[in-house]
């Protein structure tokens, strides 16, 4: 490899990080190499990042991709401004064959070099975290701090986690083995064997609007680190963060002596709907998708030539049985419901509360009291407009606003949504969450709490008992899927019962969170995001199953 | 667990075996705990095994399964005799719910106990290897020695390999982790986390006629060791070996304090076709299948509620370019073509030979000479009827005989099939292989060498050059799949070129085999069987991908 970036350089720089990541995914203790605090990036980083983002606006992002047959763009920030960035539009008949050209050399480089190059990509992205934060903020509508953390270090962590899993999976088989089988008094049978991880082909990453980097990086880096080329097809409203990612990846690949076309971007013209077309191309052997259940199901059913990894919709539930920290529970839930206006796939939607109320350290609380106290807690958290803006961000698209406005008609409103003004971005649509009271006793199969209502909408569902709550939880997870389940209880039996439901229905459970960890947040290297075992997602971020089938092992055996 | 078999007992007995298996799958050096030689099983084992097999004939195999609504059977040995064994016929409406009842306790037992119990099952099967050998012989038509080795120790090795992979995969995540995230000057955020491998549900193993145990054990033990219940649906002509396996598994599970219904048998009445019905049941979450491409494709397309692992048909190729051991090459290929009458999914079918001939240590050999010499080599190997019977076994079913007889009309016959009499079993249909000359130059898209012709049929295909051979190899693997590829060459460039084809098309390659290892044989813990990356199979035996998606990991996190 004649390259500016040599393997020894990359190894000196990144092998320790890889080793720490490998250790972290085994211990699942806290670890991250990507600082969460904006100040950690240097004195001038905030201004530089903003300036870099501003400099991108109104420009053409030139990637030098083969098959570029025009330019497209048109992102409008949920905060109002048009981004005005144009991206290459690709002719897949030209681009896809060009992407295959570099695969053999990338394969031959082996798992360690692929991991090191992947980490170099992540490390350059990390250095530009402030710039990426603005790009994520102005495509997802996340508030700046969240765009910074979730779109920056947390996304980079998830990418690195995928690299670590990919490396470990590929190196479970040795590159070479001598095999000698005794034959009694005769000479042993002897073979020399080599084992090579071979990629599937071209991977397609179909990005989402709300977390373009966080949800995009695991699939991108898992596929790249296992030797595949990766075509990134961003959500049309959230192109920039992934386009910058592709740009960095192409730069690093070229500097390391590989074909930059191993990573490419496919942006659609308005209404073109290229995800379906690309997903069925015979060259596409892997697909990672985050988005609607409808399209995820379509991919699973139709893109049969590919391994398909989907994160779709789910209905997340919190069971309220009892607590020894009523105030902490209310504060924790209020934050979870408010963060990014509930536009996380992990945000709780259904709060199941026994009709008779719950036991707490502040005395028995009736259903109505719990709902009122929670509403008050949310109201208090978001009472200050500055804090509300910092927590809520903006509604990502008009559909969320429509759902939010319709939710008030679904039942008695326990907490009304309120419009918040963003002084910096007056066109931003900022809304506090609505909470609606519903009753499970009616047993309506069309009840709103049985479908995902994505956005700042939660349902305080009255149930007959905790046992009924667990049955409703089980049914909801089994039929609708769930990315998260939460529960509050002081009873060991109830704890065991809710755990059993989650084990049987394959749902990730957070118990009695009353502090600074929230049910809707997971930490790479330690927490699994989704389980892959219920209808919300067919894969978890990140485990062996997420990477093991992105490559195959080819053995060559020779008479010794 | 109140049980006759305690975990400490099982651990003392089997943990060393598990550790050795774990080490073997990492080093991929030779290892097996299951002796290949019939004499290794004790003085009286041959007679005892035969007597045990004979004692089974004409009996009802009582398994004590719930939902038994009658009895069915009717296996006739390819060697002639009727087995006369009757098996329970199951009502899935009763059996499947009963199989689910024990899953939670099996899950809670954890990966190590499941591995130890699985190894105890294998170890009891191992002790009865002679009996199983007769059961395999009289259902598959394999000759005794092959039925003994492939159906006994080699199958047990593949089962143990799956157990080792399953154990390793489940224990990559710790059972418990403490997580502490620094918060600058504030107290760290702290959580206690537990991680539990949870099964998918009920697994279905659909057995094949030719290798009921060898092809059945990997899926069976992979699913069982990852916590699932397993329903075994044998091929109607090869029930006995898997029925005995289920019987042993149920005994061991009960003795170890688990529900014996975690493993059950489903045998169909003649023409009932229960595989399709069972495969679509919502309880069935995993399917392992070996058999025709048609049904394998059907399963992949239709059993969408399950993870489906298939081994289907392929067209195996050997490229003959040159050799420094002409005699060894001929002898090796002759054996490969003859073993079990070519009824292995790994038997070579297409021998690609340059029209101009090949360079050898015995001088240049023309295409006609190579074909004639290979035909003579097969003829010599099988010239003696006793040796022919010991190598060939019997044709497994009338379809193979029909194909064999039709093959002679496909081209010029280089080696005619001959009828061999089996003095012990005069009704056995024993045939030597046919070899037919074909020419690739005609470029006929319907050419016989472009489809699998399962049985003792090979095609000596004349090609323009080695380069053409490699193009035909590539096309065949890509379009039809291949379980094995072989090549003979003394040229480093050609070796590299055939390797590149195999890496790009994901096929397992054996180079220059001239001794006692054959292209159609793979060794557990070291060789992969299939690649999972071409149309012959969507999974390899055995790798991480084979086990990783048979369970999911559920995390429970609690405020510390």
Short mmCIF file of N, CA and C in Angstrom, two decimals, chain A residues 244-353:
data_model
loop_
_atom_site.label_atom_id
_atom_site.label_comp_id
_atom_site.label_asym_id
_atom_site.label_seq_id
_atom_site.Cartn_x
_atom_site.Cartn_y
_atom_site.Cartn_z
N UNK A 244 -21.35 14.64 4.99
CA UNK A 244 -20.03 14.99 5.55
C UNK A 244 -19.29 13.72 5.98
N UNK A 245 -20.04 12.79 6.53
CA UNK A 245 -19.44 11.51 6.95
C UNK A 245 -18.84 10.79 5.75
N UNK A 246 -19.60 10.74 4.66
CA UNK A 246 -19.11 10.09 3.45
C UNK A 246 -17.86 10.81 2.94
N UNK A 247 -17.90 12.13 2.99
CA UNK A 247 -16.74 12.91 2.53
C UNK A 247 -15.48 12.56 3.33
N UNK A 248 -15.63 12.50 4.64
CA UNK A 248 -14.48 12.15 5.48
C UNK A 248 -14.01 10.73 5.17
N UNK A 249 -14.95 9.81 5.06
CA UNK A 249 -14.58 8.41 4.80
C UNK A 249 -13.80 8.29 3.49
N UNK A 250 -14.26 8.99 2.47
CA UNK A 250 -13.59 8.94 1.16
C UNK A 250 -12.17 9.51 1.24
N UNK A 251 -12.04 10.60 1.97
CA UNK A 251 -10.70 11.19 2.16
C UNK A 251 -9.75 10.20 2.82
N UNK A 252 -10.21 9.61 3.91
CA UNK A 252 -9.35 8.71 4.68
C UNK A 252 -9.01 7.47 3.85
N UNK A 253 -10.01 6.91 3.18
CA UNK A 253 -9.75 5.72 2.36
C UNK A 253 -8.67 6.02 1.31
N UNK A 254 -8.82 7.16 0.65
CA UNK A 254 -7.84 7.50 -0.38
C UNK A 254 -6.45 7.70 0.22
N UNK A 255 -6.39 8.39 1.33
CA UNK A 255 -5.08 8.61 1.97
C UNK A 255 -4.44 7.30 2.42
N UNK A 256 -5.27 6.34 2.78
CA UNK A 256 -4.73 5.06 3.23
C UNK A 256 -4.46 4.12 2.06
N UNK A 257 -4.65 4.62 0.84
CA UNK A 257 -4.31 3.82 -0.34
C UNK A 257 -5.44 2.94 -0.85
N UNK A 258 -6.64 3.19 -0.38
CA UNK A 258 -7.78 2.41 -0.86
C UNK A 258 -8.63 3.25 -1.80
N UNK A 259 -9.54 2.55 -2.46
CA UNK A 259 -10.43 3.23 -3.39
C UNK A 259 -11.47 4.04 -2.62
N UNK A 260 -11.50 5.35 -2.82
CA UNK A 260 -12.49 6.14 -2.06
C UNK A 260 -13.93 5.74 -2.37
N UNK A 261 -14.13 5.10 -3.54
CA UNK A 261 -15.50 4.71 -3.90
C UNK A 261 -16.03 3.56 -3.05
N UNK A 262 -15.25 3.09 -2.11
CA UNK A 262 -15.77 2.12 -1.14
C UNK A 262 -16.87 2.72 -0.28
N UNK A 263 -16.88 4.04 -0.18
CA UNK A 263 -17.99 4.70 0.52
C UNK A 263 -18.53 5.79 -0.41
N UNK A 264 -19.82 5.77 -0.64
CA UNK A 264 -20.41 6.75 -1.55
C UNK A 264 -21.79 7.18 -1.04
N UNK A 265 -22.25 8.27 -1.63
CA UNK A 265 -23.50 8.89 -1.20
C UNK A 265 -24.54 8.80 -2.33
N UNK A 266 -25.76 8.53 -1.95
CA UNK A 266 -26.86 8.55 -2.93
C UNK A 266 -27.97 9.43 -2.38
N UNK A 267 -28.12 10.60 -2.97
CA UNK A 267 -29.16 11.53 -2.52
C UNK A 267 -30.23 11.59 -3.60
N UNK A 268 -31.48 11.57 -3.16
CA UNK A 268 -32.54 11.52 -4.16
C UNK A 268 -33.04 12.91 -4.53
N UNK A 269 -33.57 12.99 -5.75
CA UNK A 269 -34.29 14.20 -6.13
C UNK A 269 -35.65 14.16 -5.44
N UNK A 270 -36.28 15.31 -5.23
CA UNK A 270 -37.55 15.31 -4.49
C UNK A 270 -38.52 14.29 -5.09
N UNK A 271 -39.06 13.44 -4.25
CA UNK A 271 -40.07 12.48 -4.69
C UNK A 271 -39.55 11.31 -5.48
N UNK A 272 -38.22 11.21 -5.62
CA UNK A 272 -37.68 10.16 -6.48
C UNK A 272 -37.80 8.77 -5.86
N UNK A 273 -37.73 8.71 -4.53
CA UNK A 273 -37.90 7.42 -3.85
C UNK A 273 -36.87 6.38 -4.24
N UNK A 274 -35.58 6.73 -4.18
CA UNK A 274 -34.56 5.79 -4.66
C UNK A 274 -34.28 4.65 -3.68
N UNK A 275 -34.74 4.76 -2.45
CA UNK A 275 -34.43 3.70 -1.48
C UNK A 275 -34.95 2.36 -1.99
N UNK A 276 -36.18 2.35 -2.50
CA UNK A 276 -36.76 1.10 -3.01
C UNK A 276 -35.97 0.54 -4.17
N UNK A 277 -35.61 1.42 -5.09
CA UNK A 277 -34.87 0.96 -6.27
C UNK A 277 -33.51 0.40 -5.86
N UNK A 278 -32.80 1.16 -5.04
CA UNK A 278 -31.46 0.70 -4.62
C UNK A 278 -31.55 -0.60 -3.83
N UNK A 279 -32.56 -0.69 -2.96
CA UNK A 279 -32.66 -1.85 -2.07
C UNK A 279 -32.82 -3.15 -2.84
N UNK A 280 -33.33 -3.08 -4.05
CA UNK A 280 -33.56 -4.31 -4.82
C UNK A 280 -32.45 -4.59 -5.82
N UNK A 281 -31.45 -3.71 -5.92
CA UNK A 281 -30.34 -3.95 -6.84
C UNK A 281 -29.58 -5.21 -6.43
N UNK A 282 -29.20 -6.02 -7.42
CA UNK A 282 -28.48 -7.27 -7.06
C UNK A 282 -27.14 -7.04 -6.39
N UNK A 283 -26.53 -5.86 -6.62
CA UNK A 283 -25.23 -5.58 -5.99
C UNK A 283 -25.36 -5.34 -4.49
N UNK A 284 -26.56 -4.95 -4.06
CA UNK A 284 -26.77 -4.60 -2.65
C UNK A 284 -27.00 -5.88 -1.85
N UNK A 285 -26.07 -6.18 -0.96
CA UNK A 285 -26.13 -7.44 -0.20
C UNK A 285 -26.42 -7.22 1.27
N UNK A 286 -26.37 -5.99 1.71
CA UNK A 286 -26.64 -5.66 3.11
C UNK A 286 -27.45 -4.38 3.13
N UNK A 287 -28.42 -4.32 4.00
CA UNK A 287 -29.20 -3.08 4.15
C UNK A 287 -29.37 -2.79 5.63
N UNK A 288 -29.08 -1.57 6.01
CA UNK A 288 -29.40 -1.09 7.36
C UNK A 288 -30.41 0.03 7.23
N UNK A 289 -31.48 -0.10 7.98
CA UNK A 289 -32.57 0.84 7.84
C UNK A 289 -33.12 1.23 9.20
N UNK A 290 -33.39 2.51 9.37
CA UNK A 290 -34.12 2.99 10.54
C UNK A 290 -35.27 3.83 10.03
N UNK A 291 -36.47 3.50 10.45
CA UNK A 291 -37.61 4.30 10.00
C UNK A 291 -38.93 3.58 10.25
N UNK A 292 -39.87 3.83 9.37
CA UNK A 292 -41.23 3.34 9.59
C UNK A 292 -41.30 1.82 9.52
N UNK A 293 -42.25 1.28 10.26
CA UNK A 293 -42.50 -0.16 10.21
C UNK A 293 -42.91 -0.57 8.80
N UNK A 294 -43.69 0.27 8.17
CA UNK A 294 -44.18 -0.09 6.83
C UNK A 294 -43.02 -0.33 5.86
N UNK A 295 -42.09 0.61 5.80
CA UNK A 295 -40.99 0.43 4.84
C UNK A 295 -40.01 -0.64 5.32
N UNK A 296 -39.82 -0.73 6.63
CA UNK A 296 -38.94 -1.78 7.16
C UNK A 296 -39.47 -3.15 6.81
N UNK A 297 -40.77 -3.34 6.99
CA UNK A 297 -41.39 -4.63 6.63
C UNK A 297 -41.26 -4.88 5.13
N UNK A 298 -41.42 -3.82 4.36
CA UNK A 298 -41.28 -3.98 2.90
C UNK A 298 -39.87 -4.43 2.54
N UNK A 299 -38.89 -3.82 3.16
CA UNK A 299 -37.50 -4.22 2.89
C UNK A 299 -37.28 -5.68 3.26
N UNK A 300 -37.73 -6.07 4.44
CA UNK A 300 -37.52 -7.45 4.88
C UNK A 300 -38.18 -8.44 3.93
N UNK A 301 -39.35 -8.06 3.42
CA UNK A 301 -40.09 -8.98 2.54
C UNK A 301 -39.54 -9.00 1.13
N UNK A 302 -38.99 -7.88 0.68
CA UNK A 302 -38.67 -7.77 -0.74
C UNK A 302 -37.18 -7.77 -1.09
N UNK A 303 -36.36 -7.24 -0.22
CA UNK A 303 -34.92 -7.17 -0.55
C UNK A 303 -34.28 -8.50 -0.15
N UNK A 304 -34.74 -9.55 -0.81
CA UNK A 304 -34.37 -10.91 -0.42
C UNK A 304 -32.93 -11.25 -0.78
N UNK A 305 -32.33 -10.46 -1.67
CA UNK A 305 -30.94 -10.72 -2.04
C UNK A 305 -29.96 -10.18 -0.97
N UNK A 306 -30.51 -9.47 0.01
CA UNK A 306 -29.66 -8.81 1.01
C UNK A 306 -29.97 -9.31 2.42
N UNK A 307 -28.99 -9.16 3.30
CA UNK A 307 -29.23 -9.26 4.73
C UNK A 307 -29.81 -7.90 5.15
N UNK A 308 -30.96 -7.91 5.80
CA UNK A 308 -31.65 -6.66 6.12
C UNK A 308 -31.72 -6.46 7.64
N UNK A 309 -31.19 -5.34 8.08
CA UNK A 309 -31.21 -4.99 9.50
C UNK A 309 -32.12 -3.77 9.66
N UNK A 310 -33.22 -3.94 10.42
CA UNK A 310 -34.19 -2.86 10.51
C UNK A 310 -34.43 -2.43 11.95
N UNK A 311 -34.58 -1.11 12.10
CA UNK A 311 -35.17 -0.59 13.33
C UNK A 311 -36.41 0.16 12.92
N UNK A 312 -37.54 -0.32 13.42
CA UNK A 312 -38.83 0.21 12.97
C UNK A 312 -39.53 0.88 14.16
N UNK A 313 -40.84 0.98 14.08
CA UNK A 313 -41.58 1.63 15.15
C UNK A 313 -41.88 0.65 16.27
N UNK A 314 -42.12 1.18 17.45
CA UNK A 314 -42.53 0.37 18.58
C UNK A 314 -43.37 1.22 19.50
N UNK A 315 -43.92 0.58 20.49
CA UNK A 315 -44.69 1.31 21.49
C UNK A 315 -44.02 1.05 22.84
N UNK A 316 -43.41 2.12 23.36
CA UNK A 316 -42.65 1.96 24.60
C UNK A 316 -43.54 2.21 25.80
N UNK A 317 -43.34 1.38 26.81
CA UNK A 317 -44.22 1.39 27.97
C UNK A 317 -43.40 1.61 29.24
N UNK A 318 -44.00 2.35 30.18
CA UNK A 318 -43.48 2.39 31.55
C UNK A 318 -44.58 1.92 32.48
N UNK A 319 -44.24 0.94 33.32
CA UNK A 319 -45.19 0.42 34.30
C UNK A 319 -44.93 1.11 35.63
N UNK A 320 -45.97 1.74 36.19
CA UNK A 320 -45.84 2.40 37.49
C UNK A 320 -46.57 1.55 38.53
N UNK A 321 -45.81 0.89 39.38
CA UNK A 321 -46.41 0.03 40.41
C UNK A 321 -46.25 0.64 41.79
N UNK A 322 -45.06 1.13 42.11
CA UNK A 322 -44.77 1.72 43.41
C UNK A 322 -43.36 2.30 43.33
N UNK A 323 -43.05 3.18 44.27
CA UNK A 323 -41.70 3.76 44.25
C UNK A 323 -41.32 4.23 45.65
N UNK A 324 -40.05 4.20 45.92
CA UNK A 324 -39.57 4.79 47.18
C UNK A 324 -38.92 6.15 46.91
N UNK A 325 -39.14 6.66 45.72
CA UNK A 325 -38.59 7.98 45.38
C UNK A 325 -39.53 8.64 44.38
N UNK A 326 -40.67 9.08 44.91
CA UNK A 326 -41.73 9.60 44.05
C UNK A 326 -41.24 10.82 43.27
N UNK A 327 -40.56 11.69 43.96
CA UNK A 327 -40.08 12.91 43.32
C UNK A 327 -39.06 12.60 42.22
N UNK A 328 -38.16 11.67 42.53
CA UNK A 328 -37.16 11.27 41.55
C UNK A 328 -37.80 10.61 40.34
N UNK A 329 -38.81 9.79 40.59
CA UNK A 329 -39.50 9.12 39.50
C UNK A 329 -40.17 10.15 38.58
N UNK A 330 -40.87 11.11 39.20
CA UNK A 330 -41.56 12.13 38.40
C UNK A 330 -40.57 12.94 37.58
N UNK A 331 -39.47 13.33 38.21
CA UNK A 331 -38.47 14.15 37.51
C UNK A 331 -37.85 13.36 36.36
N UNK A 332 -37.56 12.10 36.64
CA UNK A 332 -36.94 11.26 35.61
C UNK A 332 -37.88 11.07 34.43
N UNK A 333 -39.14 10.78 34.72
CA UNK A 333 -40.11 10.58 33.64
C UNK A 333 -40.37 11.88 32.88
N UNK A 334 -40.45 12.97 33.60
CA UNK A 334 -40.70 14.26 32.94
C UNK A 334 -39.61 14.58 31.93
N UNK A 335 -38.38 14.30 32.32
CA UNK A 335 -37.26 14.54 31.40
C UNK A 335 -37.36 13.62 30.19
N UNK A 336 -37.65 12.34 30.45
CA UNK A 336 -37.75 11.37 29.34
C UNK A 336 -38.82 11.76 28.34
N UNK A 337 -39.93 12.25 28.85
CA UNK A 337 -41.04 12.62 27.96
C UNK A 337 -40.73 13.89 27.17
N UNK A 338 -39.86 14.73 27.74
CA UNK A 338 -39.62 16.04 27.13
C UNK A 338 -38.47 16.04 26.13
N UNK A 339 -37.46 15.25 26.41
CA UNK A 339 -36.23 15.31 25.63
C UNK A 339 -36.52 15.15 24.14
N UNK A 340 -36.03 16.12 23.36
CA UNK A 340 -36.22 16.14 21.89
C UNK A 340 -37.71 15.93 21.53
N UNK A 341 -38.56 16.58 22.35
CA UNK A 341 -40.00 16.54 22.09
C UNK A 341 -40.51 15.11 21.87
N UNK A 342 -39.95 14.17 22.60
CA UNK A 342 -40.44 12.79 22.49
C UNK A 342 -40.20 12.16 21.14
N UNK A 343 -39.32 12.73 20.35
CA UNK A 343 -39.10 12.22 18.99
C UNK A 343 -37.98 11.19 18.94
N UNK A 344 -37.86 10.43 20.00
CA UNK A 344 -36.86 9.36 20.02
C UNK A 344 -37.61 8.03 19.93
N UNK A 345 -37.00 7.07 19.26
CA UNK A 345 -37.63 5.76 19.16
C UNK A 345 -37.67 5.07 20.51
N UNK A 346 -36.99 5.67 21.48
CA UNK A 346 -36.90 5.09 22.82
C UNK A 346 -37.75 5.83 23.84
N UNK A 347 -38.43 6.91 23.43
CA UNK A 347 -39.24 7.70 24.36
C UNK A 347 -40.45 6.89 24.82
N UNK A 348 -40.73 6.91 26.13
CA UNK A 348 -41.93 6.22 26.61
C UNK A 348 -43.19 6.85 26.02
N UNK A 349 -44.14 6.01 25.69
CA UNK A 349 -45.43 6.51 25.22
C UNK A 349 -46.54 6.17 26.20
N UNK A 350 -46.60 4.92 26.60
CA UNK A 350 -47.70 4.49 27.48
C UNK A 350 -47.22 4.39 28.92
N UNK A 351 -47.86 5.15 29.81
CA UNK A 351 -47.57 5.07 31.23
C UNK A 351 -48.72 4.29 31.84
N UNK A 352 -48.46 3.08 32.29
CA UNK A 352 -49.53 2.23 32.81
C UNK A 352 -49.60 2.40 34.32
N UNK A 353 -50.73 2.90 34.79
CA UNK A 353 -50.89 3.28 36.20
C UNK A 353 -52.14 2.61 36.75
#
